[in-house]
Amino acid sequence: MLTAMIRIQWKGCRHLVTALAVAAFGLPIASVAAGWHASATSLPRFLSELELWGLLYPGLAAVAALALGTAIWASDRRGHHVYALLLPVARWRYVLLRFAAGLVLLVPVILALWAGAVAATAAIDLPPGLRIFPHALTVKFGLALLLLFSACFAAAAASGRTLGIAVRLLGLFLAVHVAVILLRPGVNLVWMLVSALASWPGPFAPLGGRWMLIDV
Amino acid sequence: MTTAIEARGLHYRASPEFAIEDLSLSVPAGALYGFLGPNGCGKTTTIRLLLGLLRADAGTIRLLEQPVPGGLPVALARTGVMPDRPHLHRYLTVAETLGFHRAFYPGWDARWAAELLGEFRLIRGQKVASLSKGESAKLTLLLALCQTPDLLVLDEPMDGLDPVVRRDVLAALLDYVSRRGATVFVSSHLVHELERFCDWVGVMDRGRLVVELPMAEFRNGIKRIRVVTADSAALADPPFTLLARERDGGAAETWVVRGWRPEMGRWLTGASVEVREVTDLDLEDGFVELLRAFRTGSGT
């Protein structure tokens, strides 16, 4: 069943996966080339250039996760999930099959980023004092992609009712946030939530920190 | 007698204007059950409830002796379904659709699938999105049949199909039923479509089941009777159901009755009613009269 699911998901998303893999391969190469070209003479400027480009890695992970997470459910959604619901498997099992097959589609993107990072760092003569981190960057990217994909997949799989509940909860949170700001201007609930989610041990911690392919 | 589908006291509110109300039906195992009703009467909603696509507000459902929704995966493994509208993955080819589908059904009959592909003139490499309505219907039926189910649920399978495709679809269906002895639950708003091959019929209207009975009884039990009666109010507690009653002028009346048997003429004579003529109604007229009686509240 999983093989069959992977096969049809690949068929449905192969153009998207190819485009994302090309982008993932090109990003480290483009970042190193741009940094080298702009500021080869100044090490701090080279590093700050690379740090700026580093923002694109979580950006790429977010785009890939959103695109794949929604594309995977697009066909089921178009058919109002009738085909899926008539298959002789429990709903949770079908969702798990879709998710597992989706994870397989992330692999080419992650591998492409790793290959791009290795190629980019192999093509330059590093100035003394700098080190390369292609594997660490790939692992960080992989984790970020996995987390964001899981979130997007879950949101795309949710029914309209569940999404409605989520939106209402979000609206309630924002209303409380506004009320708290009016009563105690120093307290920012949104910032506290984002910080809690994006810093260790929050679930989106891998998205934070520096995304450096080359660093001291 | 075992039942393939059993529903008791189903309630489901689809919208403020429409609801399935207190619907109970029983499809005997091995039956070719025609589920009749005008457009918008709730046939598709009922089928969706039976298959667990919708959750009933109240009532119980058993599909192939499995409770719905708890035992759905087990029941659906033995159930082939042809929904009312296309639902397959449009980006797959015919062959890829078959390959995906078979992965979920251990009883998949690959040889028959290959045969049916030829008979239905479906091209393996053709994309589902580019199939015509008839081809799409044939592919859906092929998928339902080749999983070798014990129960086939078909929602308006012939709707919008040309006569040639209808014949192909019907032939494949009857071939399977005759070989396997499977139960078929087929819905339609066209009476003559079901008349030819169904042996049970359930008639639905406005979210309720009007009647459920063997087709032979439905076909033979509804009559148009021309009578002359001296006292038009004299007909109390008759042994049949009076579906419609029209005055023809004077003492002559035309009745449409359900559950008529010849010996009932004697009962009418005793009630001072003279039977002049008894005419068989064809199934379509019987169906129309039944619905008319249901809507005016004069029959059951």
Coordinates of C-alpha atoms in Angstrom, one line a residue:
Chain A
M1 CA 0.0 0.0 0.0
L2 CA 2.8 2.4 0.9
T3 CA 4.6 1.7 -2.3
A4 CA 1.4 2.4 -4.3
M5 CA 0.9 5.6 -2.3
I6 CA 4.4 6.7 -2.9
R7 CA 4.0 6.0 -6.6
I8 CA 0.9 8.1 -7.0
Q9 CA 2.2 10.9 -4.9
W10 CA 5.3 11.0 -6.9
K11 CA 3.3 11.1 -10.1
G12 CA 1.2 14.0 -8.7
C13 CA 4.1 16.0 -7.2
R14 CA 7.1 15.2 -9.4
H15 CA 7.3 18.5 -11.1
L16 CA 7.0 20.3 -7.8
V17 CA 9.6 18.1 -6.2
T18 CA 12.0 18.6 -9.1
A19 CA 11.6 22.3 -9.0
L20 CA 12.2 22.3 -5.2
A21 CA 15.2 20.0 -5.6
V22 CA 16.7 22.4 -8.2
A23 CA 16.2 25.3 -5.9
A24 CA 17.7 23.4 -2.9
F25 CA 20.7 22.4 -5.0
G26 CA 21.2 26.0 -6.3
L27 CA 20.7 27.9 -3.0
P28 CA 24.1 27.0 -1.3
I29 CA 25.9 27.4 -4.6
A30 CA 24.3 30.8 -5.2
S31 CA 24.9 31.9 -1.6
V32 CA 28.6 31.1 -1.7
A33 CA 29.1 32.5 -5.2
A34 CA 27.3 35.8 -4.3
G35 CA 29.1 36.1 -1.0
W36 CA 32.5 35.4 -2.6
H37 CA 31.8 37.7 -5.5
A38 CA 30.6 40.6 -3.3
S39 CA 33.1 40.5 -0.5
A40 CA 36.0 38.1 -1.0
T41 CA 38.4 40.5 0.4
S42 CA 36.7 41.1 3.7
L43 CA 36.0 38.0 5.9
P44 CA 33.4 39.7 8.1
R45 CA 31.5 41.0 5.1
F46 CA 31.7 37.6 3.5
L47 CA 30.2 36.0 6.6
S48 CA 27.5 38.6 7.0
E49 CA 26.6 38.1 3.3
L50 CA 26.3 34.4 3.9
E51 CA 24.2 35.0 7.0
L52 CA 21.8 37.1 4.9
W53 CA 21.6 34.3 2.3
G54 CA 21.0 31.9 5.2
L55 CA 17.6 33.4 5.8
L56 CA 16.6 31.8 2.5
Y57 CA 17.1 28.2 3.9
P58 CA 14.1 28.3 6.3
G59 CA 12.3 30.3 3.6
L60 CA 12.9 27.4 1.1
A61 CA 11.9 24.9 3.8
A62 CA 8.6 26.8 4.4
V63 CA 7.8 27.1 0.7
A64 CA 8.6 23.4 0.1
A65 CA 6.5 22.3 3.1
L66 CA 3.6 24.5 2.2
A67 CA 3.6 23.4 -1.5
L68 CA 4.1 19.7 -0.8
G69 CA 1.8 19.6 2.2
T70 CA -1.1 21.1 0.2
A71 CA -0.3 19.4 -3.2
I72 CA -0.5 15.9 -1.5
W73 CA -4.1 16.5 -0.5
A74 CA -5.1 18.4 -3.6
S75 CA -6.5 15.4 -5.5
D76 CA -8.4 14.0 -2.5
R77 CA -9.8 17.5 -1.9
R78 CA -11.0 17.8 -5.5
G79 CA -12.9 14.5 -5.2
H80 CA -14.3 15.5 -1.7
H81 CA -12.2 12.7 -0.2
V82 CA -14.8 10.2 -1.5
Y83 CA -12.3 7.8 -3.1
A84 CA -10.1 7.8 0.0
L85 CA -13.0 7.3 2.4
L86 CA -14.2 4.3 0.4
L87 CA -10.9 2.5 0.5
P88 CA -10.9 -0.4 3.1
V89 CA -8.5 1.3 5.5
A90 CA -9.1 3.2 8.7
R91 CA -8.9 7.0 8.2
W92 CA -5.9 7.4 10.5
R93 CA -4.1 4.7 8.5
Y94 CA -4.8 6.4 5.2
V95 CA -3.5 9.7 6.6
L96 CA -0.4 8.0 7.9
L97 CA 0.1 6.4 4.4
R98 CA -0.2 9.8 2.8
F99 CA 2.2 11.3 5.4
A100 CA 4.8 8.6 5.1
A101 CA 4.7 8.9 1.3
G102 CA 5.0 12.7 1.7
L103 CA 8.1 12.2 3.8
V104 CA 9.7 10.2 0.9
L105 CA 9.1 13.2 -1.4
L106 CA 11.1 15.4 1.0
V107 CA 14.2 13.2 0.5
P108 CA 15.2 14.4 -3.0
V109 CA 14.9 18.1 -1.8
I110 CA 17.1 17.4 1.3
L111 CA 19.6 15.4 -0.8
A112 CA 19.7 18.2 -3.4
L113 CA 20.5 20.7 -0.7
W114 CA 23.3 18.5 0.7
A115 CA 24.7 18.0 -2.8
G116 CA 24.6 21.7 -3.5
A117 CA 26.2 22.5 -0.2
V118 CA 29.0 20.0 -0.7
A119 CA 29.6 21.3 -4.3
A120 CA 29.6 24.9 -3.2
T121 CA 32.1 24.4 -0.5
A122 CA 34.3 22.2 -2.6
A123 CA 34.6 24.8 -5.3
I124 CA 36.2 27.5 -3.2
D125 CA 39.5 27.9 -1.4
L126 CA 38.5 28.8 2.1
P127 CA 40.4 31.6 3.8
P128 CA 42.2 30.5 7.0
G129 CA 40.0 30.4 10.1
L130 CA 36.8 29.4 8.3
R131 CA 35.1 26.0 8.4
I132 CA 32.5 24.5 6.3
F133 CA 29.2 22.9 7.6
P134 CA 27.4 21.2 4.7
H135 CA 26.2 18.2 6.7
A136 CA 25.1 20.3 9.7
L137 CA 23.2 22.7 7.4
T138 CA 21.6 19.8 5.7
V139 CA 20.5 18.2 9.0
K140 CA 19.1 21.6 10.2
F141 CA 17.3 22.1 6.8
G142 CA 16.0 18.6 7.0
L143 CA 14.6 19.0 10.5
A144 CA 13.0 22.4 9.6
L145 CA 11.5 20.9 6.5
L146 CA 10.1 17.9 8.4
L147 CA 8.6 20.2 11.1
L148 CA 7.0 22.6 8.6
F149 CA 5.8 19.8 6.3
S150 CA 4.1 18.1 9.3
A151 CA 2.3 21.3 10.2
C152 CA 1.3 22.1 6.6
F153 CA 0.2 18.5 6.0
A154 CA -1.9 18.5 9.1
A155 CA -3.5 21.8 8.2
A156 CA -4.2 20.7 4.7
A157 CA -5.7 17.4 5.9
A158 CA -8.0 19.1 8.4
S159 CA -11.6 19.3 7.6
G160 CA -13.3 22.7 7.1
R161 CA -14.8 22.4 10.6
T162 CA -11.4 21.7 12.2
L163 CA -9.9 24.6 10.4
G164 CA -12.8 26.8 11.5
I165 CA -12.1 25.9 15.1
A166 CA -8.4 26.7 14.6
V167 CA -9.2 30.0 13.1
R168 CA -11.6 30.9 15.9
L169 CA -9.0 29.9 18.5
L170 CA -6.4 32.1 16.7
G171 CA -8.9 35.0 16.7
L172 CA -9.6 34.5 20.4
F173 CA -5.9 34.5 21.1
L174 CA -5.4 37.8 19.1
A175 CA -8.3 39.4 20.9
V176 CA -6.8 38.4 24.3
H177 CA -3.4 39.8 23.0
V178 CA -5.0 43.2 22.1
A179 CA -6.8 43.3 25.5
V180 CA -3.5 42.5 27.3
I181 CA -1.6 45.2 25.4
L182 CA -4.3 47.8 26.3
L183 CA -4.1 46.8 30.0
R184 CA -0.4 46.1 30.3
P185 CA 1.5 47.7 27.4
G186 CA 4.8 45.9 28.3
V187 CA 3.4 42.4 27.7
N188 CA 3.3 41.1 24.2
L189 CA 1.6 37.7 24.0
V190 CA 2.3 37.1 20.3
W191 CA 6.0 37.6 20.7
M192 CA 6.0 35.4 23.8
L193 CA 4.3 32.6 21.8
V194 CA 6.5 32.9 18.8
S195 CA 9.6 32.9 21.0
A196 CA 8.3 29.8 22.9
L197 CA 7.7 28.0 19.6
A198 CA 10.8 29.0 17.8
S199 CA 13.4 28.6 20.6
W200 CA 14.5 25.4 22.3
P201 CA 12.6 23.3 23.4
G202 CA 9.8 24.7 21.2
P203 CA 8.7 22.6 18.2
F204 CA 10.1 25.1 15.7
A205 CA 13.5 25.5 17.3
P206 CA 15.4 24.2 14.3
L207 CA 14.1 27.2 12.3
G208 CA 15.8 29.6 14.6
G209 CA 19.6 30.3 15.0
R210 CA 22.1 31.0 12.2
W211 CA 21.9 29.1 8.9
M212 CA 25.6 29.2 8.0
L213 CA 27.2 27.0 5.4
I214 CA 30.6 28.5 6.1
D215 CA 31.5 30.0 9.5
V216 CA 34.3 30.5 11.8
Chain B
M1 CA -32.5 -14.5 5.7
T2 CA -29.3 -12.5 6.2
T3 CA -29.1 -8.9 5.2
A4 CA -26.4 -7.2 3.3
I5 CA -27.5 -3.7 4.4
E6 CA -29.6 -2.9 7.4
A7 CA -30.5 0.6 8.5
R8 CA -32.7 1.4 11.4
G9 CA -34.2 4.8 12.3
L10 CA -31.7 6.9 10.4
H11 CA -31.9 10.7 10.9
Y12 CA -29.7 13.1 9.2
R13 CA -30.2 16.8 8.7
A14 CA -28.4 17.9 5.5
S15 CA -29.7 21.5 5.5
P16 CA -32.4 23.5 7.2
E17 CA -34.7 22.5 4.3
F18 CA -33.8 18.9 3.9
A19 CA -33.4 15.9 6.2
I20 CA -33.5 12.1 6.1
E21 CA -36.1 11.1 8.7
D22 CA -36.6 7.8 10.4
L23 CA -35.3 5.9 7.5
S24 CA -35.2 2.1 7.9
L25 CA -34.3 -0.3 5.1
S26 CA -33.2 -3.8 4.8
V27 CA -31.4 -5.2 1.8
P28 CA -31.5 -9.1 1.7
A29 CA -28.2 -10.8 0.9
G30 CA -28.1 -11.7 -2.8
A31 CA -30.8 -9.3 -3.8
L32 CA -30.7 -6.9 -6.7
Y33 CA -32.2 -4.0 -4.8
G34 CA -33.4 -1.0 -6.7
F35 CA -33.5 2.2 -4.7
L36 CA -36.0 4.5 -6.5
G37 CA -36.9 8.0 -6.0
P38 CA -37.2 11.4 -7.8
N39 CA -34.2 13.7 -8.0
G40 CA -33.4 15.4 -4.8
C41 CA -35.3 12.9 -2.6
G42 CA -32.3 11.9 -0.6
K43 CA -31.0 8.7 -2.4
T44 CA -27.4 9.9 -2.6
T45 CA -27.5 11.2 1.0
T46 CA -28.8 7.9 2.2
I47 CA -26.1 6.0 0.2
R48 CA -23.4 8.3 1.8
L49 CA -24.8 7.5 5.2
L50 CA -24.8 3.8 4.5
L51 CA -21.2 3.9 3.3
G52 CA -20.0 6.0 6.3
L53 CA -19.2 9.1 4.1
L54 CA -21.7 11.0 6.3
R55 CA -22.4 10.5 10.0
A56 CA -26.1 10.0 10.9
D57 CA -27.5 12.1 13.6
A58 CA -29.3 9.1 14.9
G59 CA -30.0 5.5 14.0
T60 CA -27.9 2.4 13.3
I61 CA -26.4 0.9 10.1
R62 CA -24.9 -2.5 9.4
L63 CA -23.1 -3.1 6.2
L64 CA -22.3 -6.7 5.5
E65 CA -23.0 -7.4 9.2
Q66 CA -20.4 -4.8 10.2
P67 CA -21.5 -1.8 12.2
V68 CA -21.0 1.6 10.5
P69 CA -18.7 3.4 11.1
G70 CA -16.8 1.1 13.5
G71 CA -16.5 -1.9 11.1
L72 CA -16.2 0.2 7.9
P73 CA -12.7 -1.0 6.8
V74 CA -13.8 -4.6 7.0
A75 CA -17.1 -3.9 5.3
L76 CA -15.6 -1.8 2.6
A77 CA -13.0 -4.5 1.8
R78 CA -16.0 -6.5 0.5
T79 CA -17.9 -3.6 -1.0
G80 CA -17.6 -2.2 -4.5
V81 CA -18.9 1.3 -4.9
M82 CA -19.8 3.5 -7.9
P83 CA -20.4 7.0 -6.6
D84 CA -22.7 9.5 -8.2
R85 CA -19.9 11.7 -9.5
P86 CA -16.3 11.1 -10.6
H87 CA -14.0 10.8 -7.7
L88 CA -10.8 9.2 -9.1
H89 CA -7.4 10.9 -9.1
R90 CA -7.5 12.8 -12.4
Y91 CA -3.7 13.0 -13.0
L92 CA -3.3 9.2 -13.0
T93 CA -3.6 7.1 -16.1
V94 CA -6.0 4.2 -16.3
A95 CA -3.2 1.7 -15.6
E96 CA -1.9 3.7 -12.7
T97 CA -5.4 3.9 -11.2
L98 CA -5.8 0.2 -11.5
G99 CA -2.3 -0.3 -9.9
F100 CA -3.2 1.9 -7.0
H101 CA -6.6 0.5 -6.4
R102 CA -5.5 -3.2 -6.4
A103 CA -3.0 -2.5 -3.6
F104 CA -5.9 -2.1 -1.2
Y105 CA -7.9 -5.2 -2.3
P106 CA -6.3 -8.7 -1.7
G107 CA -9.0 -10.3 -3.8
W108 CA -8.3 -8.2 -6.9
D109 CA -8.9 -10.2 -10.1
A110 CA -6.1 -9.0 -12.4
R111 CA -7.1 -11.3 -15.2
W112 CA -10.7 -10.1 -15.3
A113 CA -9.5 -6.5 -15.0
A114 CA -7.4 -7.0 -18.2
E115 CA -10.4 -8.6 -19.9
L116 CA -12.7 -5.8 -18.9
L117 CA -10.3 -3.2 -20.1
G118 CA -10.5 -4.7 -23.5
E119 CA -14.3 -5.1 -23.4
F120 CA -14.8 -1.5 -22.2
R121 CA -12.3 -0.3 -24.8
L122 CA -10.3 1.6 -22.1
I123 CA -6.8 2.6 -23.0
R124 CA -4.2 1.9 -20.3
G125 CA -2.1 5.0 -20.9
Q126 CA -5.0 7.4 -21.1
K127 CA -5.3 9.9 -18.3
V128 CA -8.4 9.8 -16.1
A129 CA -8.9 13.5 -16.6
S130 CA -9.3 12.9 -20.3
L131 CA -11.9 10.1 -20.1
S132 CA -15.4 10.8 -21.3
K133 CA -18.3 10.4 -18.9
G134 CA -19.0 6.9 -20.3
E135 CA -15.4 5.8 -20.0
S136 CA -15.1 7.2 -16.5
A137 CA -18.2 5.2 -15.5
K138 CA -16.8 2.1 -17.1
L139 CA -13.5 2.5 -15.2
T140 CA -15.3 3.1 -11.9
L141 CA -17.4 -0.1 -12.5
L142 CA -14.3 -2.0 -13.5
L143 CA -12.6 -1.0 -10.2
A144 CA -15.7 -1.9 -8.2
L145 CA -16.1 -5.3 -9.9
C146 CA -12.5 -6.5 -10.0
Q147 CA -12.1 -6.2 -6.3
T148 CA -14.6 -9.1 -6.3
P149 CA -17.0 -7.6 -3.7
D150 CA -19.9 -9.3 -2.0
L151 CA -21.9 -6.1 -2.2
L152 CA -22.1 -3.5 -5.0
V153 CA -23.4 -0.1 -4.2
L154 CA -24.1 1.9 -7.4
D155 CA -25.4 5.5 -7.2
E156 CA -27.2 6.4 -10.4
P157 CA -24.7 4.3 -12.5
M158 CA -26.5 4.9 -15.8
D159 CA -27.1 8.6 -15.4
G160 CA -26.1 10.5 -18.5
L161 CA -24.7 7.4 -20.3
D162 CA -25.5 6.7 -23.9
P163 CA -27.3 3.4 -24.7
V164 CA -24.2 1.6 -25.9
V165 CA -22.3 2.3 -22.6
R166 CA -25.4 1.5 -20.6
R167 CA -25.6 -1.9 -22.3
D168 CA -21.9 -2.6 -21.6
V169 CA -22.2 -1.5 -18.0
L170 CA -25.3 -3.5 -17.4
A171 CA -23.9 -6.6 -19.1
A172 CA -20.7 -6.5 -17.0
L173 CA -22.8 -6.0 -13.8
L174 CA -25.2 -8.9 -14.5
D175 CA -22.3 -11.1 -15.6
Y176 CA -20.6 -10.6 -12.2
V177 CA -23.8 -11.0 -10.2
S178 CA -24.7 -14.2 -12.0
R179 CA -21.2 -15.6 -11.4
R180 CA -20.7 -14.4 -7.8
G181 CA -24.2 -14.1 -6.4
A182 CA -23.3 -10.7 -5.0
T183 CA -25.8 -8.3 -3.6
V184 CA -26.5 -5.1 -5.6
F185 CA -27.9 -1.9 -4.2
V186 CA -28.5 0.4 -7.1
S187 CA -30.2 3.8 -7.0
S188 CA -32.0 5.5 -9.9
H189 CA -34.8 8.0 -10.6
L190 CA -35.6 6.0 -13.7
V191 CA -38.1 3.3 -13.0
H192 CA -37.7 1.3 -16.2
E193 CA -34.0 1.2 -15.7
L194 CA -34.4 -0.9 -12.6
E195 CA -37.5 -2.8 -13.6
R196 CA -35.5 -5.1 -15.9
F197 CA -33.1 -6.6 -13.4
C198 CA -34.0 -5.7 -9.8
D199 CA -35.9 -8.2 -7.6
W200 CA -36.4 -5.8 -4.7
V201 CA -37.3 -2.2 -4.7
G202 CA -37.3 0.6 -2.1
V203 CA -39.0 3.8 -3.0
M204 CA -37.9 7.0 -1.4
D205 CA -39.4 10.5 -1.4
R206 CA -38.6 13.7 0.6
G207 CA -36.1 12.0 2.9
R208 CA -38.4 9.1 3.8
L209 CA -38.7 5.5 2.6
V210 CA -42.2 5.2 1.1
V211 CA -42.2 1.5 0.6
E212 CA -39.8 -1.5 0.4
L213 CA -41.0 -4.8 -1.1
P214 CA -40.1 -7.5 -3.6
M215 CA -40.2 -6.2 -7.2
A216 CA -42.8 -8.8 -8.2
E217 CA -45.1 -7.6 -5.5
F218 CA -44.6 -4.0 -6.5
R219 CA -45.2 -4.8 -10.2
N220 CA -48.3 -6.9 -9.7
G221 CA -49.8 -5.2 -6.7
I222 CA -50.5 -1.8 -8.0
K223 CA -53.7 -1.6 -10.1
R224 CA -56.1 0.9 -11.6
I225 CA -59.7 -0.2 -10.9
R226 CA -62.8 1.3 -12.4
V227 CA -65.7 0.9 -10.0
V228 CA -69.2 2.0 -9.5
T229 CA -70.2 2.7 -6.0
A230 CA -73.6 3.7 -4.6
D231 CA -72.1 5.2 -1.5
S232 CA -68.8 6.9 -2.1
A233 CA -68.1 7.1 1.6
A234 CA -68.7 3.4 2.3
L235 CA -65.2 2.2 1.8
A236 CA -64.0 1.7 5.4
D237 CA -60.9 -0.3 6.3
P238 CA -60.3 -2.0 2.9
P239 CA -57.8 -4.9 2.6
F240 CA -55.7 -2.9 0.2
T241 CA -54.1 0.5 0.2
L242 CA -56.1 3.1 -1.7
L243 CA -53.4 5.3 -3.4
A244 CA -55.7 7.5 -5.4
R245 CA -59.4 8.0 -6.0
E246 CA -61.0 10.1 -8.7
R247 CA -64.6 10.6 -9.6
D248 CA -65.4 9.9 -13.2
G249 CA -68.9 11.3 -13.1
G250 CA -72.0 9.9 -11.5
A251 CA -71.3 6.8 -9.4
A252 CA -68.2 5.8 -11.4
E253 CA -64.8 6.2 -9.9
T254 CA -61.3 5.3 -10.7
W255 CA -59.1 4.0 -8.0
V256 CA -55.4 3.3 -7.8
V257 CA -54.7 0.6 -5.2
R258 CA -51.7 -1.2 -3.9
G259 CA -51.7 -4.7 -2.5
W260 CA -54.5 -5.8 -4.8
R261 CA -55.4 -9.5 -5.2
P262 CA -58.3 -10.8 -7.3
E263 CA -60.2 -12.3 -4.3
M264 CA -60.6 -8.8 -2.9
G265 CA -63.3 -8.3 -5.5
R266 CA -65.6 -10.2 -3.2
W267 CA -64.9 -7.8 -0.3
L268 CA -65.8 -4.9 -2.6
T269 CA -69.1 -6.6 -3.6
G270 CA -69.9 -6.9 0.1
A271 CA -69.2 -3.1 0.4
S272 CA -71.7 -2.4 -2.4
V273 CA -68.9 -1.6 -4.9
E274 CA -69.1 -3.0 -8.3
V275 CA -65.8 -3.6 -10.0
R276 CA -66.0 -2.9 -13.7
E277 CA -62.4 -3.1 -14.8
V278 CA -59.0 -4.0 -13.3
T279 CA -55.9 -2.7 -15.2
D280 CA -52.3 -3.4 -14.5
L281 CA -50.3 -0.3 -14.1
D282 CA -46.8 -0.4 -15.5
L283 CA -44.0 0.2 -13.0
E284 CA -43.5 3.8 -13.9
D285 CA -47.2 4.7 -13.4
G286 CA -47.3 2.7 -10.2
F287 CA -44.2 4.6 -9.0
V288 CA -45.8 8.0 -9.9
E289 CA -49.1 7.0 -8.1
L290 CA -47.2 5.8 -5.1
L291 CA -45.4 9.1 -4.8
R292 CA -48.5 11.1 -5.4
A293 CA -50.3 9.2 -2.6
F294 CA -47.3 9.6 -0.3
R295 CA -47.2 13.4 -0.9
T296 CA -51.0 13.8 -0.4
G297 CA -50.9 11.5 2.6
S298 CA -53.5 9.1 1.3
G299 CA -51.4 6.0 1.0
T300 CA -48.7 4.2 3.0

